[in-house]
Structures are given as C-alpha cells and as structure tokens.
Short mmCIF file of C-alpha atoms in Angstrom, two decimals:
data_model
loop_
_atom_site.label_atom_id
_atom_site.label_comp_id
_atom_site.label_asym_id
_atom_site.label_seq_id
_atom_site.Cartn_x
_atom_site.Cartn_y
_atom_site.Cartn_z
CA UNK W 1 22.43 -69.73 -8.39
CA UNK W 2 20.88 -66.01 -8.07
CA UNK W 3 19.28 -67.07 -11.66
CA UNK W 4 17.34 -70.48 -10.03
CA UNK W 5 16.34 -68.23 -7.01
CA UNK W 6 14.64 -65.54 -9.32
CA UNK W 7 12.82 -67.94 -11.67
CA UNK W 8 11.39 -70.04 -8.79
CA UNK W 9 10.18 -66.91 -7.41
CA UNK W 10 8.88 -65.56 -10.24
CA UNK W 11 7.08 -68.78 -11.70
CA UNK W 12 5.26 -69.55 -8.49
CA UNK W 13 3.27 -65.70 -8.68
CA UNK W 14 -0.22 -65.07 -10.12
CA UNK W 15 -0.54 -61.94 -9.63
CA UNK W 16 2.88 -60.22 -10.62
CA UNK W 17 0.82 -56.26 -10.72
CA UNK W 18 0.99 -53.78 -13.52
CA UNK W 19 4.75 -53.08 -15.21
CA UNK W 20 3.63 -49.71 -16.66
CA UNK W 21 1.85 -48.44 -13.18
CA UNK W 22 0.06 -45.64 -12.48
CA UNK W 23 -2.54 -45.09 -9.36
CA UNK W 24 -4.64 -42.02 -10.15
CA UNK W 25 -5.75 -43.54 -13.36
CA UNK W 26 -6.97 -46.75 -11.96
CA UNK W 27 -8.32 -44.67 -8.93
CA UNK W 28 -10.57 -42.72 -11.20
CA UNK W 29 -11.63 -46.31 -13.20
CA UNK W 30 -12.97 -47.56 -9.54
CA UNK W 31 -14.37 -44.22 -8.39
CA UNK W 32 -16.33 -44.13 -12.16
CA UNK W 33 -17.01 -48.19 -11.59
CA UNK W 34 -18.82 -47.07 -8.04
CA UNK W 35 -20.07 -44.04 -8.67
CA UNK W 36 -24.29 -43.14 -9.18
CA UNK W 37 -26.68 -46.03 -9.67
CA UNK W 38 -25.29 -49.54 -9.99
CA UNK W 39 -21.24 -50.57 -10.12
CA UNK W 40 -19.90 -51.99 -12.84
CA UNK W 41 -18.02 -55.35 -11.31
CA UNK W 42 -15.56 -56.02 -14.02
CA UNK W 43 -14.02 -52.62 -14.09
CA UNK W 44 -13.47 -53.49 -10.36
CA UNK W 45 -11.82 -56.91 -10.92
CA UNK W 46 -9.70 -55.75 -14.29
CA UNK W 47 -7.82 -52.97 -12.03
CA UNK W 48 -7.67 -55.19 -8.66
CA UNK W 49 -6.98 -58.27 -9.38
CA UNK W 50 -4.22 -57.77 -12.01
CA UNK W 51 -2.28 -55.25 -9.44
CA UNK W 52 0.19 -56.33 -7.02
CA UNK W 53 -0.48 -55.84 -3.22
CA UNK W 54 1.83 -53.02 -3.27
CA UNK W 55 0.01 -51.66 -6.28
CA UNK W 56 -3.25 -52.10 -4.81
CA UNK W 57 -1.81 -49.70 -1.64
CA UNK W 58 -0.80 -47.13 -3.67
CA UNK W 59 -3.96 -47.08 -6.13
CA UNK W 60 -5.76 -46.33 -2.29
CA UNK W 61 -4.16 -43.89 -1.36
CA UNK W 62 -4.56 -42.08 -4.44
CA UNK W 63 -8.30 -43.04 -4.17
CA UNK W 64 -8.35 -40.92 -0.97
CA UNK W 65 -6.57 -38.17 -2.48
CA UNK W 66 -8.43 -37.43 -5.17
CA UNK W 67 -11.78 -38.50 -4.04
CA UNK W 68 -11.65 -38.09 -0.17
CA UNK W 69 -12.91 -41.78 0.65
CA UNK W 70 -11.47 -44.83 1.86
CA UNK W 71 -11.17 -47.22 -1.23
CA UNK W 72 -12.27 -50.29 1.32
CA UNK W 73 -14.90 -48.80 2.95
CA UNK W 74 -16.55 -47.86 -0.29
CA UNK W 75 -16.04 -51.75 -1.75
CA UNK W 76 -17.82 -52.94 1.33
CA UNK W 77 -20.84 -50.52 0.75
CA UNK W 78 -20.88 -51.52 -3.03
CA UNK W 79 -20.42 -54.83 -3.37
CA UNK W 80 -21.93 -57.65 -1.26
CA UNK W 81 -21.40 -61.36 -0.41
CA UNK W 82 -18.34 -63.71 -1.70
CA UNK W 83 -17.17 -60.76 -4.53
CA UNK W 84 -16.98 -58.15 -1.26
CA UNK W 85 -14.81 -60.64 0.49
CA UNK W 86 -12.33 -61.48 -2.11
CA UNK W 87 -12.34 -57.63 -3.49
CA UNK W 88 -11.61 -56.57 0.51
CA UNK W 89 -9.31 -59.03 1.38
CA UNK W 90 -7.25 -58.13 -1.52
CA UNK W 91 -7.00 -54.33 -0.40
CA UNK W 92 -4.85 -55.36 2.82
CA UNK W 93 -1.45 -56.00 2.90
CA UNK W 94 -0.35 -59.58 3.19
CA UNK W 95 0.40 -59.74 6.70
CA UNK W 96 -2.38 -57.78 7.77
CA UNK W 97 -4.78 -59.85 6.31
CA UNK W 98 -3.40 -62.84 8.21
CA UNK W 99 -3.49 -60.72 11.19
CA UNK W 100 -7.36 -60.53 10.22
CA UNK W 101 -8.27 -63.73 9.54
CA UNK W 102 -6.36 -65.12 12.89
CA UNK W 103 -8.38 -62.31 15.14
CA UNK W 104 -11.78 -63.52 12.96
CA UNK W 105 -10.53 -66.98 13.79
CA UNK W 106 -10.86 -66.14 17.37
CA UNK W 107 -13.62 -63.72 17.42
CA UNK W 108 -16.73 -64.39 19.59
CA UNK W 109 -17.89 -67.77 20.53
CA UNK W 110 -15.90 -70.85 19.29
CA UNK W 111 -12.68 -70.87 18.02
CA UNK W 112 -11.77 -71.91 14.04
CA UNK W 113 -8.55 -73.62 15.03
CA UNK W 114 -8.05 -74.96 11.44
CA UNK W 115 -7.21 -71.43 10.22
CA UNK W 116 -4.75 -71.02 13.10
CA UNK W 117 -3.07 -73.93 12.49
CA UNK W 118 -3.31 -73.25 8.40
CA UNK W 119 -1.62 -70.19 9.35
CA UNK W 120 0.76 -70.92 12.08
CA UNK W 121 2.10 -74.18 10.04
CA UNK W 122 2.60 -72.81 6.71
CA UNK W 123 4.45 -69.48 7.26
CA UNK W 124 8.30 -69.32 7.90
CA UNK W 125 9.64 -67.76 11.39
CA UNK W 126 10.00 -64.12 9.84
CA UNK W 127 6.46 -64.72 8.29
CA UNK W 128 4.90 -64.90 11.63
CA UNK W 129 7.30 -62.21 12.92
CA UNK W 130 5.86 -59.75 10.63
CA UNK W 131 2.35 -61.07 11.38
CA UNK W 132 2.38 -60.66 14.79
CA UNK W 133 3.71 -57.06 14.76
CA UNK W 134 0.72 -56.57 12.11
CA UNK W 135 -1.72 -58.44 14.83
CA UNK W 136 -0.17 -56.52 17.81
CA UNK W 137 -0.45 -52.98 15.65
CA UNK W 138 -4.44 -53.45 14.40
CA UNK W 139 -5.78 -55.12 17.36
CA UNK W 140 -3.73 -53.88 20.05
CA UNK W 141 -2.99 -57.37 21.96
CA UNK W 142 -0.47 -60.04 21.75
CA UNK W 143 -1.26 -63.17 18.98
CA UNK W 144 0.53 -65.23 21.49
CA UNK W 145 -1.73 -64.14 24.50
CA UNK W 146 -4.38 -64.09 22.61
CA UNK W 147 -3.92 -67.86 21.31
CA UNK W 148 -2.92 -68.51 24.81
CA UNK W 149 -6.55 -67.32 25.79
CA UNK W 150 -8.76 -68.97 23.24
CA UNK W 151 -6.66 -72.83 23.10
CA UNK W 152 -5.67 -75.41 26.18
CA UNK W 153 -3.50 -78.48 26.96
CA UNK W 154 -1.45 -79.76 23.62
CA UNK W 155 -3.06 -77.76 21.32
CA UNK W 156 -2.26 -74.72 23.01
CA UNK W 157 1.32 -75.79 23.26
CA UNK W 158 2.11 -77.03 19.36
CA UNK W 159 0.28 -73.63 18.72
CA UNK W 160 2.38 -71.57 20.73
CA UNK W 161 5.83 -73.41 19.66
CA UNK W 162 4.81 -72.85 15.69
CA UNK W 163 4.22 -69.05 16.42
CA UNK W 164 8.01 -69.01 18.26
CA UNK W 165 8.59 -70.02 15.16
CA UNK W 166 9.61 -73.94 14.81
CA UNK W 167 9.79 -74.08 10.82
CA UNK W 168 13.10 -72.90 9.37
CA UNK W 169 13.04 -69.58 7.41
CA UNK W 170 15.17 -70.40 4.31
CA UNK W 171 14.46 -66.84 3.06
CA UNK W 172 17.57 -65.23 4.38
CA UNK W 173 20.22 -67.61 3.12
CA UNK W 174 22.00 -67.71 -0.26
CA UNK W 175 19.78 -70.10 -2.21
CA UNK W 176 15.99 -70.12 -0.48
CA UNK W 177 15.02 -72.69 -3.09
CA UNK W 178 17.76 -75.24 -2.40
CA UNK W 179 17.88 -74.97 1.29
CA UNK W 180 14.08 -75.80 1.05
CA UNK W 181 14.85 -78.50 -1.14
CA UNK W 182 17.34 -79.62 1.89
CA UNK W 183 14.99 -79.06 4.36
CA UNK W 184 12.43 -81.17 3.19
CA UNK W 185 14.85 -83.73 1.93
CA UNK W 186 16.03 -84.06 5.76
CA UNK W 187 12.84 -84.36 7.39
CA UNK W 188 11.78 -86.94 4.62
CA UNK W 189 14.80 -88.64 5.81
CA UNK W 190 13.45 -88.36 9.34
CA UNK W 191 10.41 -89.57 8.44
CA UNK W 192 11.70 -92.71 6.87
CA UNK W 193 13.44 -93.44 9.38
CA UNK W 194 10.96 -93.35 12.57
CA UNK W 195 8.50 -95.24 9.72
CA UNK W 196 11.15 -98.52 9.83
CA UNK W 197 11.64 -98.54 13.49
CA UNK W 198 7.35 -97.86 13.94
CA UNK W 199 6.23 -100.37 11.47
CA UNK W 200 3.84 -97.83 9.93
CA UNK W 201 3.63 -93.42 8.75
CA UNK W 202 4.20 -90.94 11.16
CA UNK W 203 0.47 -89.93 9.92
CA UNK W 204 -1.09 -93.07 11.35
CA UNK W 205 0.65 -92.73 14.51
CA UNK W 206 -0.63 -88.76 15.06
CA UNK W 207 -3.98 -90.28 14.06
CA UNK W 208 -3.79 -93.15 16.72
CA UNK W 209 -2.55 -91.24 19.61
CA UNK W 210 -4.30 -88.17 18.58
CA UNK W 211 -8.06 -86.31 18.31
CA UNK W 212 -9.61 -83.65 17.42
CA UNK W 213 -7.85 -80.43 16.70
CA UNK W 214 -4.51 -81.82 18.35
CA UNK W 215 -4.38 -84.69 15.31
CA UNK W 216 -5.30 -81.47 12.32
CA UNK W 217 -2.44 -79.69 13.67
CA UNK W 218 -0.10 -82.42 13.99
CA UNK W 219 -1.18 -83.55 11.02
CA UNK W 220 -0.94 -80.34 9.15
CA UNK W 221 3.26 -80.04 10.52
CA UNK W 222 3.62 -83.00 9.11
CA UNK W 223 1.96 -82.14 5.67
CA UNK W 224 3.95 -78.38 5.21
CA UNK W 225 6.86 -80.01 5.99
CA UNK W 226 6.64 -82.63 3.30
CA UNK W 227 5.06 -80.56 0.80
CA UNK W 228 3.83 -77.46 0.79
CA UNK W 229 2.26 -76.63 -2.31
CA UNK W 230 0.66 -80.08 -1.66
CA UNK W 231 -1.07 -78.76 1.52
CA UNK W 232 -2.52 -75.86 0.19
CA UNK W 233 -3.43 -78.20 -2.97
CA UNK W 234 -5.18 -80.55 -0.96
CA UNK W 235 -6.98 -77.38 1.44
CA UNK W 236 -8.49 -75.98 -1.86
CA UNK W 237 -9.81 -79.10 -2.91
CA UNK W 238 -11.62 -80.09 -0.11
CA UNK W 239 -12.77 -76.88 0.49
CA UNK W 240 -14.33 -77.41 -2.64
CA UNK W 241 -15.01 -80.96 -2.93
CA UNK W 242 -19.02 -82.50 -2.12
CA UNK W 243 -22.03 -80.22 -0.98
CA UNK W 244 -21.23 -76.21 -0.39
CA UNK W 245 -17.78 -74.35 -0.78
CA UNK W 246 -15.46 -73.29 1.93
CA UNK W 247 -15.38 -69.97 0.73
CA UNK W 248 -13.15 -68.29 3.59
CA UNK W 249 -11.04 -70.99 2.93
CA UNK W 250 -10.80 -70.71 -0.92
CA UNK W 251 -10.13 -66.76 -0.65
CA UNK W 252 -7.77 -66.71 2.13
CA UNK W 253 -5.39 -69.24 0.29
CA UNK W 254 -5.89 -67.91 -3.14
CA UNK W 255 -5.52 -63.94 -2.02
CA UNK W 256 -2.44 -65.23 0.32
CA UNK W 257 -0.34 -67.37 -1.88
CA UNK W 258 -0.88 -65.00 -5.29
CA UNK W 259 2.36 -63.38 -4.97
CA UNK W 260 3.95 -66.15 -3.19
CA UNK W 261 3.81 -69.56 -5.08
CA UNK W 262 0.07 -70.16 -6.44
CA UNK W 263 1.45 -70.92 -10.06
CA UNK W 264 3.20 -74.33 -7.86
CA UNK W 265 -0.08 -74.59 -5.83
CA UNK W 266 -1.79 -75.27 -9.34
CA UNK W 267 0.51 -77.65 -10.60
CA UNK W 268 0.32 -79.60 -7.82
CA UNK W 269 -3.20 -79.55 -8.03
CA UNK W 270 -3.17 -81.00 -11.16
CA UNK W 271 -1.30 -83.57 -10.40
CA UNK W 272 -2.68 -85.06 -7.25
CA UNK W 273 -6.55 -84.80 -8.50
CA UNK W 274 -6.46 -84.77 -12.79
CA UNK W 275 -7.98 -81.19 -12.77
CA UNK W 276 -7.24 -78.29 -12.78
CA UNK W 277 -7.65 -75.71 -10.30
CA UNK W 278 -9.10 -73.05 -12.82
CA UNK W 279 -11.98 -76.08 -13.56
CA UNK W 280 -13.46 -76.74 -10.28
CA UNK W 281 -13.14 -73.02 -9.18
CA UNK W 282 -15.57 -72.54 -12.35
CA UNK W 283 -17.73 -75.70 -11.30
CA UNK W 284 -18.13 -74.85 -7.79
CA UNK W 285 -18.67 -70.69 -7.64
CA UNK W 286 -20.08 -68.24 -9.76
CA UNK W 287 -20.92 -64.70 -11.25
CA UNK W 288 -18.52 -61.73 -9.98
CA UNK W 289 -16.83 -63.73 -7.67
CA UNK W 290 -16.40 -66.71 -10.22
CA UNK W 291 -14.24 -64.36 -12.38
CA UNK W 292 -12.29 -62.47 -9.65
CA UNK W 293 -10.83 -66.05 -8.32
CA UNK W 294 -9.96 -66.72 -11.51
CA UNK W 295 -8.48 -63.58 -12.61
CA UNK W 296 -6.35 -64.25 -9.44
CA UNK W 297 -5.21 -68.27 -10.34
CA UNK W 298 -4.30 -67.12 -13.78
CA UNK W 299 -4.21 -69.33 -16.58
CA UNK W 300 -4.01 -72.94 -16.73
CA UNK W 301 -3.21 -75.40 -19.75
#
C-alpha cells in the first residue's frame, strides 16, 4: 500500500515548492523586489509562496550570501501589516513557527489558550517532540514548564497530558493513512458507545460539566479525533465568519497545514459550509495579503 500512502500525502499539499530549484536566482528576484524606493509585492509572493519550506531555507541562506542580510529581517522592514505576517511566518521552519506562535500565545499579560490547545490537540506525539526541542532551542525554557507556568487546575493538566503526547503518531507504521483510518474508526466506536449508555454526545456532556477554556479543549480532543481536516475546516471558518477576521488564526493554519494536508482541509470545507475556501478568503481579506493566502490554498473547482 506504499502507492495509497504517497498519493494521500501528496494530494493533501498546497504548496509542493519548485521541481526545477535554484536559490541564488530567486534570492536576487527578492533582493531586486526590495531594493531602492518601493517593493514590488508580487515578485515577493510568486517566489515565496510557490517554494516549499525547505526551499524557502535554502533561498535564505543564499540571500545572506550574496547580499549579506537576513532575508526575514529585511521582509519585516519592507512589508507591513497582515502581508508581513504571512510573508514571515512562511520563512520559519514548520516547527519553529509553532514554537513561535505557542511562546506569542503566552507572551505578556493573558494567555491565548485556544492556540495552545489548537496546537497541542492537532499534532501527533513526534509533532510535539520536534516542537518542543524547537521551543526549548529559540527560547531557551521548557514548553512544558512554561505551560505549567501560564495554565492551572484541569486545564493545566489536559494541556500537559496532550504535550506527553496522548494522540497516537501513525507516522511511523507501515500504512499512516490506514492506521488513521483505524484510529478514528475506534474512537468513533468509543464514542458510540458511551453515547447509548449517556443518553446523549460526548460533546453535550463536556459542555454540561465543563466551562471556559477546560470545555474548548475538551472539546477540541474530541473534534481532532473525529475529524481532523474537519477541525481545521471549521477553525478557518469561524475565524472568518461575521464582523472582523481572525487573522493569526487564518495564517497560522493555512502556513501550517500547506505541506501537510490543506488540499483535504478544503474539501472538507466545501462540504460542511457550500463554499469554498478560496471564496470567503477573497470575501473577507484583501490586497497583498488577499493574493498570498491564496497563492498558498491553491486552486479550487
């Protein structure tokens, strides 16, 4: 089943990078794009959004090479607002951008436990092994600590058990895509089961003997488990649904899940609201960062 495994990989990426790749030329198209009076924006999202992660590495180190300045350093001093975000976030490597957005999560005064629990929910065990090495590396502290520090009383614990790693990682066994299948197949079963002998969803009873951020993480388990592309579905739409835009919210998942499944993301989309993901991304932003986002979803039928 090697075949299944490669086209279920392949069909959920966006952004699958360059196949005839070469950094110093798209080094000197973003040096040129930045350089003298005014930047020229689309030159900037033709080379980065259509280049892998890895790509996007290599294209900066070339950038300091030949030009002797950091290639993220100079976006932030070009560009401004939503485009700056979404051209930044997609110069760090995955799992140091998670790393990021958790420490941001937990910056200052106030926590933003939603993007914790996005986070901590959604990724497998080696997932959050790689981005707590990234966290410990960049910000010299301990993600569990740190959680530890900034959460109390239930919270603190469901946090700390999904960062130990409480979601199975199906990546290291023969066929990721049926094992998931499994996975989900067996908790549905679970789920079924505890509904009969309850007399109503597991969701209503985390809503009835749960509040607050304690019921959105429970809640949020209980979603990834089911469905994952259906989570991250239903987080872009509301972060784009009524008055305003969840911007953070709308980059982080887009930027993250471009080389992992976004292509699935969308088709779930579709399904659960009769859109498509493409359409309210061009009703609800606009201008430079309007066309970077979309550059990044791809196209949709």
């Amino acid at each position: 089943m090697a075949w299944w495994k490669a086209w279920v990989e392949q069909e959920g990426i966006s952004v699958k990078g360059s196949p005839h790749f070469n950094p110093e030329p798209d080094a000197e198209t973003l040096y040129k794009a930045m350089k003298g009076i005014g930047t020229n924006e689309q030159a900037l999202i033709d080379v980065l959004t259509k280049r892998s992660s890895l790509q996007r590495q290599q294209i900066a180190k070339a950038f300091k090479a030949q030009f002797g300045k950091d290639l993220t350093e100079t976006l932030k001093s070009e560009l401004s607002g939503n485009f700056e975000k979404v051209m930044v976030a997609l110069m760090y490597p995955p799992y140091r951008y998670e790393a990021k957005e958790l420490h941001d999560a937990m910056k200052g005064i106030g926590t933003k436990e939603g993007v914790i629990i996005e986070i901590l929910a959604s990724r497998t065990k080696s997932q959050l092994q790689e981005i707590m090495k990234a966290y410990e590396e960049d910000y010299g502290s301990s993600l569990e600590e740190d959680i530890r520090a900034d959460t109390s009383g239930y919270l603190e614990r469901v946090l700390v058990c999904l960062l130990q790693g409480s979601r199975d990682d199906v990546s290291r066994v023969v066929d990721p895509a049926l094992a998931l299948q499994d996975a989900q197949d067996l908790y549905a079963a679970v789920f079924e089961e505890y509904e009969k002998i309850a007399g109503k969803s597991i969701e209503d009873s985390i809503k009835s003997e749960t509040h607050g951020s304690l019921e959105q993480a429970m809640l949020t388990v209980v979603k990834c488990t089911r469905n994952l592309h259906s989570y991250f579905a239903e987080r872009l739409y509301r972060a784009m649904k009524g008055l305003g835009t969840h911007d953070r919210t709308l980059i982080r998942i887009i930027v993250s899940r471009s080389e992992i499944d976004l292509n699935l993301i969308k088709c779930q989309f579709q399904k659960m609201y009769g859109k498509t993901l493409s359409s309210m991304i061009t009703g609800d932003t606009s201008g430079d960062y309007k066309n970077a986002l979309l550059n990044l979803v791809g196209r949709e039928s």
